[in-house]
CSV table of C-alpha atoms in Angstrom, one decimal:
chain,number,residue,atom,x,y,z
A,14,MET,CA,228.1,132.1,87.0
A,15,ALA,CA,226.3,129.0,88.1
A,16,SER,CA,224.9,128.8,91.6
A,17,SER,CA,226.3,126.4,94.2
A,18,GLU,CA,224.1,124.4,96.4
A,19,THR,CA,224.9,126.7,99.4
A,20,ASP,CA,223.3,129.9,97.6
A,21,LEU,CA,220.5,127.8,95.9
A,22,PHE,CA,217.9,130.0,97.6
A,23,THR,CA,219.8,133.3,97.8
A,24,GLY,CA,217.4,136.2,96.7
A,25,ILE,CA,214.3,133.9,96.2
A,26,VAL,CA,212.6,134.9,99.3
A,27,PRO,CA,213.1,138.7,98.8
A,28,PHE,CA,212.0,138.3,95.2
A,29,VAL,CA,208.8,136.4,96.2
A,30,ALA,CA,208.0,138.9,98.9
A,31,ALA,CA,208.5,141.9,96.5
A,32,ALA,CA,206.5,140.2,93.8
A,33,GLU,CA,203.6,139.4,96.1
A,34,ALA,CA,203.7,143.0,97.7
A,35,LYS,CA,204.4,144.8,94.6
A,36,SER,CA,206.7,147.0,96.6
A,37,LEU,CA,210.3,146.8,97.7
A,38,ARG,CA,209.5,148.7,100.9
A,39,ALA,CA,206.6,146.5,101.8
A,40,ALA,CA,208.7,143.4,101.1
A,41,ALA,CA,211.5,144.8,103.3
A,42,GLU,CA,209.1,145.4,106.1
A,43,ARG,CA,207.7,141.8,105.9
A,44,LEU,CA,211.2,140.4,105.9
A,45,GLY,CA,212.9,142.7,108.6
A,46,LEU,CA,215.3,144.1,105.9
A,47,THR,CA,216.0,147.5,104.3
A,48,PRO,CA,214.5,148.3,100.8
A,49,SER,CA,218.2,148.5,99.7
A,50,ALA,CA,219.0,145.0,101.1
A,51,VAL,CA,216.0,143.6,99.2
A,52,SER,CA,216.9,145.4,96.0
A,53,LYS,CA,220.4,144.1,96.0
A,54,ALA,CA,219.4,140.5,96.7
A,55,ILE,CA,217.0,140.6,93.8
A,56,THR,CA,219.7,142.2,91.5
A,57,ARG,CA,222.2,139.4,92.5
A,58,LEU,CA,219.5,136.9,91.8
A,59,GLU,CA,218.8,138.4,88.3
A,60,ALA,CA,222.6,138.4,87.6
A,61,ASP,CA,222.9,134.8,88.6
A,62,LEU,CA,219.9,133.7,86.4
A,63,GLY,CA,221.0,136.0,83.5
A,64,VAL,CA,217.3,137.4,83.3
A,65,ARG,CA,215.5,140.5,84.6
A,66,LEU,CA,212.7,139.5,87.0
A,67,LEU,CA,211.2,142.8,88.0
A,68,HIS,CA,210.7,146.3,86.6
A,69,ARG,CA,211.5,148.4,89.6
A,70,THR,CA,210.6,152.1,90.3
A,71,SER,CA,211.0,154.1,93.6
A,72,ARG,CA,207.2,153.4,94.5
A,73,SER,CA,206.3,149.9,93.0
A,74,VAL,CA,207.6,146.8,91.2
A,75,ALA,CA,206.1,144.8,88.3
A,76,LEU,CA,206.9,141.4,87.1
A,77,THR,CA,208.5,140.9,83.7
A,78,GLU,CA,207.2,137.9,81.6
A,79,GLU,CA,210.3,136.0,82.7
A,80,GLY,CA,209.6,137.1,86.3
A,81,GLU,CA,206.0,135.8,86.3
A,82,ALA,CA,207.2,132.4,85.1
A,83,PHE,CA,209.9,132.2,87.6
A,84,LEU,CA,207.4,133.3,90.4
A,85,ARG,CA,205.1,130.5,89.5
A,86,SER,CA,207.9,127.9,89.8
A,87,CYS,CA,209.4,129.1,93.1
A,88,SER,CA,206.2,130.2,94.9
A,89,ASP,CA,205.2,126.6,95.8
A,90,ALA,CA,208.7,125.9,96.8
A,91,VAL,CA,208.7,128.9,99.3
A,92,THR,CA,205.3,127.9,100.5
A,93,SER,CA,206.7,124.4,101.1
A,94,VAL,CA,209.7,125.7,103.0
A,95,ARG,CA,207.6,127.9,105.2
A,96,ALA,CA,205.2,125.0,106.0
A,97,ALA,CA,208.3,122.8,106.7
A,98,ARG,CA,209.7,125.5,109.2
A,99,GLU,CA,206.4,126.0,111.0
A,100,GLY,CA,206.1,122.1,111.2
A,101,ALA,CA,209.5,121.9,112.8
A,102,VAL,CA,208.8,124.6,115.2
A,103,SER,CA,205.5,123.1,116.1
A,104,SER,CA,207.2,119.7,116.6
A,105,LEU,CA,209.7,121.2,119.0
A,106,ARG,CA,207.0,122.8,121.0
A,107,ALA,CA,204.8,119.7,121.1
A,108,PRO,CA,204.6,117.9,124.4
A,109,ARG,CA,206.9,114.9,124.3
A,110,GLY,CA,209.1,112.9,126.7
A,111,ARG,CA,208.4,111.5,130.3
A,112,LEU,CA,206.0,113.6,132.5
A,113,SER,CA,206.2,112.6,136.0
A,114,ILE,CA,203.0,113.4,138.1
A,115,SER,CA,201.9,112.9,141.8
A,116,VAL,CA,198.2,112.6,142.2
A,117,PRO,CA,196.0,111.7,145.4
A,118,LEU,CA,195.3,108.0,145.6
A,119,MET,CA,191.6,107.9,145.2
A,120,LEU,CA,191.1,110.9,143.0
A,121,GLY,CA,193.9,109.4,140.8
A,122,ARG,CA,192.5,106.0,140.7
A,123,LEU,CA,188.9,107.0,140.1
A,124,VAL,CA,189.1,110.1,138.1
A,125,ILE,CA,192.5,111.2,136.7
A,126,VAL,CA,194.3,107.9,135.6
A,127,PRO,CA,191.1,106.7,133.7
A,128,ALA,CA,191.0,110.0,131.8
A,129,LEU,CA,194.7,110.1,130.9
A,130,LYS,CA,194.0,108.2,127.5
A,131,ARG,CA,192.5,111.5,126.3
A,132,LEU,CA,195.7,113.4,127.0
A,133,LEU,CA,198.0,110.6,125.5
A,134,ASP,CA,195.7,110.5,122.5
A,135,ARG,CA,196.2,114.2,121.9
A,136,HIS,CA,200.0,113.9,122.6
A,137,PRO,CA,201.4,110.6,121.5
A,138,ALA,CA,205.0,111.5,122.0
A,139,LEU,CA,204.2,112.0,125.8
A,140,THR,CA,204.7,109.2,128.3
A,141,ILE,CA,203.4,109.4,131.9
A,142,ASP,CA,204.8,108.2,135.2
A,143,ALA,CA,202.2,108.6,137.7
A,144,SER,CA,202.6,108.1,141.6
A,145,LEU,CA,199.2,107.7,143.4
A,146,THR,CA,199.7,108.7,146.9
A,147,ASP,CA,198.1,110.9,149.6
A,148,ARG,CA,201.6,112.0,150.8
A,149,PHE,CA,202.5,115.5,149.6
A,150,GLU,CA,205.5,114.7,147.4
A,151,ARG,CA,208.2,117.3,146.9
A,152,LEU,CA,208.3,119.0,143.6
A,153,GLY,CA,211.3,121.2,144.2
A,154,ASP,CA,213.8,118.2,144.2
A,155,GLY,CA,213.1,117.4,140.6
A,156,SER,CA,211.3,114.1,141.2
A,157,PHE,CA,207.9,115.3,139.7
A,158,ASP,CA,207.0,117.7,136.9
A,159,ALA,CA,203.5,118.4,138.4
A,160,ALA,CA,201.1,117.4,141.1
A,161,VAL,CA,197.4,117.5,142.0
A,162,ARG,CA,196.9,118.0,145.7
A,163,ILE,CA,193.9,117.9,148.0
A,164,GLY,CA,194.0,120.5,150.8
A,165,ALA,CA,196.1,123.5,151.5
A,166,VAL,CA,199.3,123.7,149.4
A,167,GLY,CA,201.4,125.7,151.9
A,168,ASP,CA,204.7,125.9,150.0
A,169,PRO,CA,204.9,129.5,148.8
A,170,HIS,CA,207.6,128.6,146.3
A,171,LEU,CA,205.3,126.5,144.2
A,172,VAL,CA,202.8,127.7,141.8
A,173,ALA,CA,199.3,126.5,142.8
A,174,ARG,CA,196.0,126.8,140.9
A,175,LYS,CA,192.8,125.9,142.5
A,176,LEU,CA,190.9,123.5,140.3
A,177,ALA,CA,187.7,122.6,142.3
A,178,THR,CA,186.4,122.1,145.7
A,179,ILE,CA,185.5,118.7,147.0
A,180,ARG,CA,181.9,118.1,148.4
A,181,TRP,CA,181.3,115.9,151.4
A,182,VAL,CA,178.4,113.5,150.7
A,183,THR,CA,176.8,111.2,153.2
A,184,VAL,CA,175.5,107.9,151.7
A,185,GLY,CA,173.9,104.7,152.6
A,186,ALA,CA,172.7,101.5,150.7
A,187,PRO,CA,169.0,101.3,149.8
A,188,ALA,CA,168.7,98.1,152.0
A,189,TYR,CA,170.2,99.7,154.9
A,190,LEU,CA,167.9,102.8,154.6
A,191,ALA,CA,164.8,100.5,154.3
A,192,ARG,CA,166.0,98.8,157.4
A,193,ARG,CA,167.0,101.7,159.5
A,194,GLY,CA,165.3,104.7,158.1
A,195,THR,CA,166.7,107.7,156.2
A,196,PRO,CA,167.9,110.6,158.6
A,197,SER,CA,166.5,113.9,157.9
A,198,SER,CA,169.0,116.0,159.8
A,199,PRO,CA,172.6,115.3,161.2
A,200,ASP,CA,171.0,115.2,164.6
A,201,GLU,CA,169.5,111.9,163.8
A,202,LEU,CA,172.9,110.4,163.2
A,203,SER,CA,173.1,109.0,166.7
A,204,GLY,CA,170.6,106.4,165.8
A,205,HIS,CA,172.7,105.1,162.9
A,206,ASN,CA,175.7,103.1,162.3
A,207,CYS,CA,178.3,105.4,161.0
A,208,LEU,CA,181.4,103.9,159.1
A,209,SER,CA,184.6,105.9,160.0
A,210,PHE,CA,187.8,106.7,158.2
A,211,LYS,CA,191.0,106.7,160.0
A,212,GLN,CA,193.4,109.5,158.7
A,213,PRO,CA,197.1,109.1,158.2
A,214,ASN,CA,197.7,110.7,161.5
A,215,GLY,CA,195.7,108.1,163.3
A,216,SER,CA,192.7,110.3,164.1
A,217,VAL,CA,189.2,109.6,163.0
A,218,ARG,CA,187.7,112.1,160.6
A,219,ALA,CA,184.6,113.9,162.1
A,220,TRP,CA,181.7,114.2,159.8
A,221,GLU,CA,180.9,117.8,158.6
A,222,PHE,CA,177.6,119.3,157.7
A,223,ARG,CA,176.1,122.9,157.2
A,224,ARG,CA,174.6,124.1,160.4
A,225,GLY,CA,171.1,124.3,158.6
A,226,ALA,CA,169.9,123.7,155.2
A,227,GLY,CA,171.4,126.4,152.9
A,228,ALA,CA,173.6,127.9,155.8
A,229,LYS,CA,177.3,128.7,155.1
A,230,ALA,CA,178.6,128.0,158.5
A,231,THR,CA,179.5,124.3,159.2
A,232,GLU,CA,179.8,122.0,162.2
A,233,THR,CA,180.8,118.5,163.1
A,234,ALA,CA,178.3,115.9,164.1
A,235,PRO,CA,179.0,113.1,166.5
A,236,THR,CA,178.9,109.7,165.1
A,237,GLN,CA,179.4,106.2,166.3
A,238,GLY,CA,179.7,102.8,164.5
A,239,ASN,CA,181.2,99.4,164.5
A,240,LEU,CA,183.8,99.8,161.7
A,241,THR,CA,186.8,102.1,161.4
A,242,THR,CA,189.5,101.7,158.6
A,243,ASP,CA,192.1,103.7,156.9
A,244,HIS,CA,191.0,102.6,153.4
A,245,GLY,CA,188.3,104.5,151.9
A,246,GLU,CA,187.3,102.0,149.1
A,247,ALA,CA,186.8,99.5,151.9
A,248,LEU,CA,184.3,101.7,153.5
A,249,VAL,CA,182.5,102.3,150.2
A,250,GLU,CA,182.2,98.5,149.8
A,251,ALA,CA,181.0,98.2,153.4
A,252,ALA,CA,178.3,100.8,152.8
A,253,ILE,CA,177.2,99.2,149.6
A,254,ALA,CA,176.8,95.9,151.5
A,255,GLY,CA,174.5,97.7,153.9
A,256,LEU,CA,176.6,97.9,157.0
A,257,GLY,CA,176.0,101.5,157.7
A,258,LEU,CA,176.2,105.2,156.5
A,259,PHE,CA,179.5,106.7,155.3
A,260,GLN,CA,180.6,110.2,154.5
A,261,ALA,CA,183.1,110.6,151.6
A,262,HIS,CA,184.4,113.0,148.9
A,263,HIS,CA,181.8,113.1,146.2
A,264,TYR,CA,183.9,111.4,143.5
A,265,ILE,CA,184.6,108.5,145.7
A,266,VAL,CA,180.9,107.4,145.7
A,267,ALA,CA,179.8,109.0,142.4
A,268,ASP,CA,179.6,105.8,140.4
A,269,ALA,CA,177.7,103.9,143.2
A,270,VAL,CA,175.3,106.6,143.5
A,271,ALA,CA,174.8,106.9,139.8
A,272,GLN,CA,174.2,103.1,139.8
A,273,GLY,CA,171.8,103.1,142.7
A,274,ARG,CA,174.0,101.1,144.9
A,275,LEU,CA,174.2,104.0,147.2
A,276,VAL,CA,171.9,106.7,148.0
A,277,GLU,CA,172.8,110.3,149.2
A,278,VAL,CA,171.2,111.4,152.5
A,279,LEU,CA,171.3,114.8,154.1
A,280,ALA,CA,171.9,116.6,150.9
A,281,PRO,CA,170.5,119.9,152.2
A,282,PHE,CA,173.3,119.7,154.8
A,283,ALA,CA,176.2,118.7,152.6
A,284,THR,CA,179.1,121.0,152.7
A,285,GLU,CA,182.2,121.7,150.8
A,286,GLY,CA,185.4,120.1,151.7
A,287,PRO,CA,189.1,120.9,150.9
A,288,PRO,CA,190.3,122.4,147.6
A,289,VAL,CA,191.7,120.5,144.7
A,290,SER,CA,194.8,122.2,143.3
A,291,LEU,CA,197.2,122.0,140.5
A,292,VAL,CA,200.7,122.4,141.9
A,293,LEU,CA,203.8,123.2,139.6
A,294,SER,CA,207.3,124.1,140.2
A,295,PRO,CA,208.2,127.6,138.7
A,296,GLN,CA,211.1,126.1,136.8
A,297,ARG,CA,209.0,123.6,134.8
A,298,LYS,CA,205.6,125.3,134.6
A,299,ASN,CA,206.3,126.6,131.1
A,300,THR,CA,207.6,123.4,129.4
A,301,PRO,CA,205.2,122.1,126.8
A,302,LYS,CA,204.5,118.8,128.6
A,303,VAL,CA,203.7,120.5,131.8
A,304,ARG,CA,201.4,123.0,130.0
A,305,ALA,CA,199.6,120.2,128.4
A,306,PHE,CA,199.0,118.5,131.7
A,307,ALA,CA,197.9,121.7,133.2
A,308,GLU,CA,195.4,122.4,130.6
A,309,PHE,CA,194.0,118.9,130.7
A,310,MET,CA,193.5,119.1,134.4
A,311,VAL,CA,191.7,122.4,134.1
A,312,GLU,CA,189.5,120.7,131.5
A,313,LEU,CA,189.0,117.6,133.5
A,314,LEU,CA,188.5,119.0,137.2
A,315,GLY,CA,188.6,122.8,136.9
A,316,ARG,CA,186.9,125.9,136.2
A,317,PRO,CA,188.1,129.3,134.8
A,318,SER,CA,190.3,131.3,137.2
A,319,LYS,CA,188.7,134.3,138.7
């Protein structure tokens, strides 16, 4: 009886598996069936084709001449179907769709956003909606898939992974240092014009240093100067212009230091700042797009977990 389109592949996969394994039992284990089910499927296929494909014994199977010819014809088809299945599964698991992230303003603008091209090149089906803000946006209400935060996370309902620790660096322009001298310890800052950053709560951030070169304990140093602002980049530009010294997160001044427009001072007294963490909601942490972003952040900013 001729096969219908609906049972075109009936028995072919068990036949190929048995022919490759040269055993009904081994083929059954590979397919998750019983040896009897494999044998019956092959018998139905042989009846449908009108030829004997296998010589079967209780311990082994061997291809007939017709079976060898049929195996050559359908092996490529089975391989193609397997590849198609694997491709479809991989496609469904590939990161895709809109990824909404919240990242700190300066870290986002200077480090994360410029690097996103690499992530999007890897996953072209992904689109990113990035909010650059120093506010701690809520993840639990569904507005964001993931966030990068500086400082303590606090919310025990979120999944947080520490990526890195910020380093405080103190810098000045070469022209300023030539004019006013280079401080050799934090105690000498009283003789310098120190540019101050005003925090969102209105307070002026105190400058932090190690108590001594190589010490672990930290302390704040009194500073004074003629410019205070709530805009970090403006203070960087003011420092580059030679107005005074400035203390900032290392990534904020990294380019200016590399280009020689700013010079780090008091490096032996530089201290660690707040942690940088990747923050995820438990409900979304295992989605392909969030996993892809998490892996990229670890690559860009992070270090292996301990």
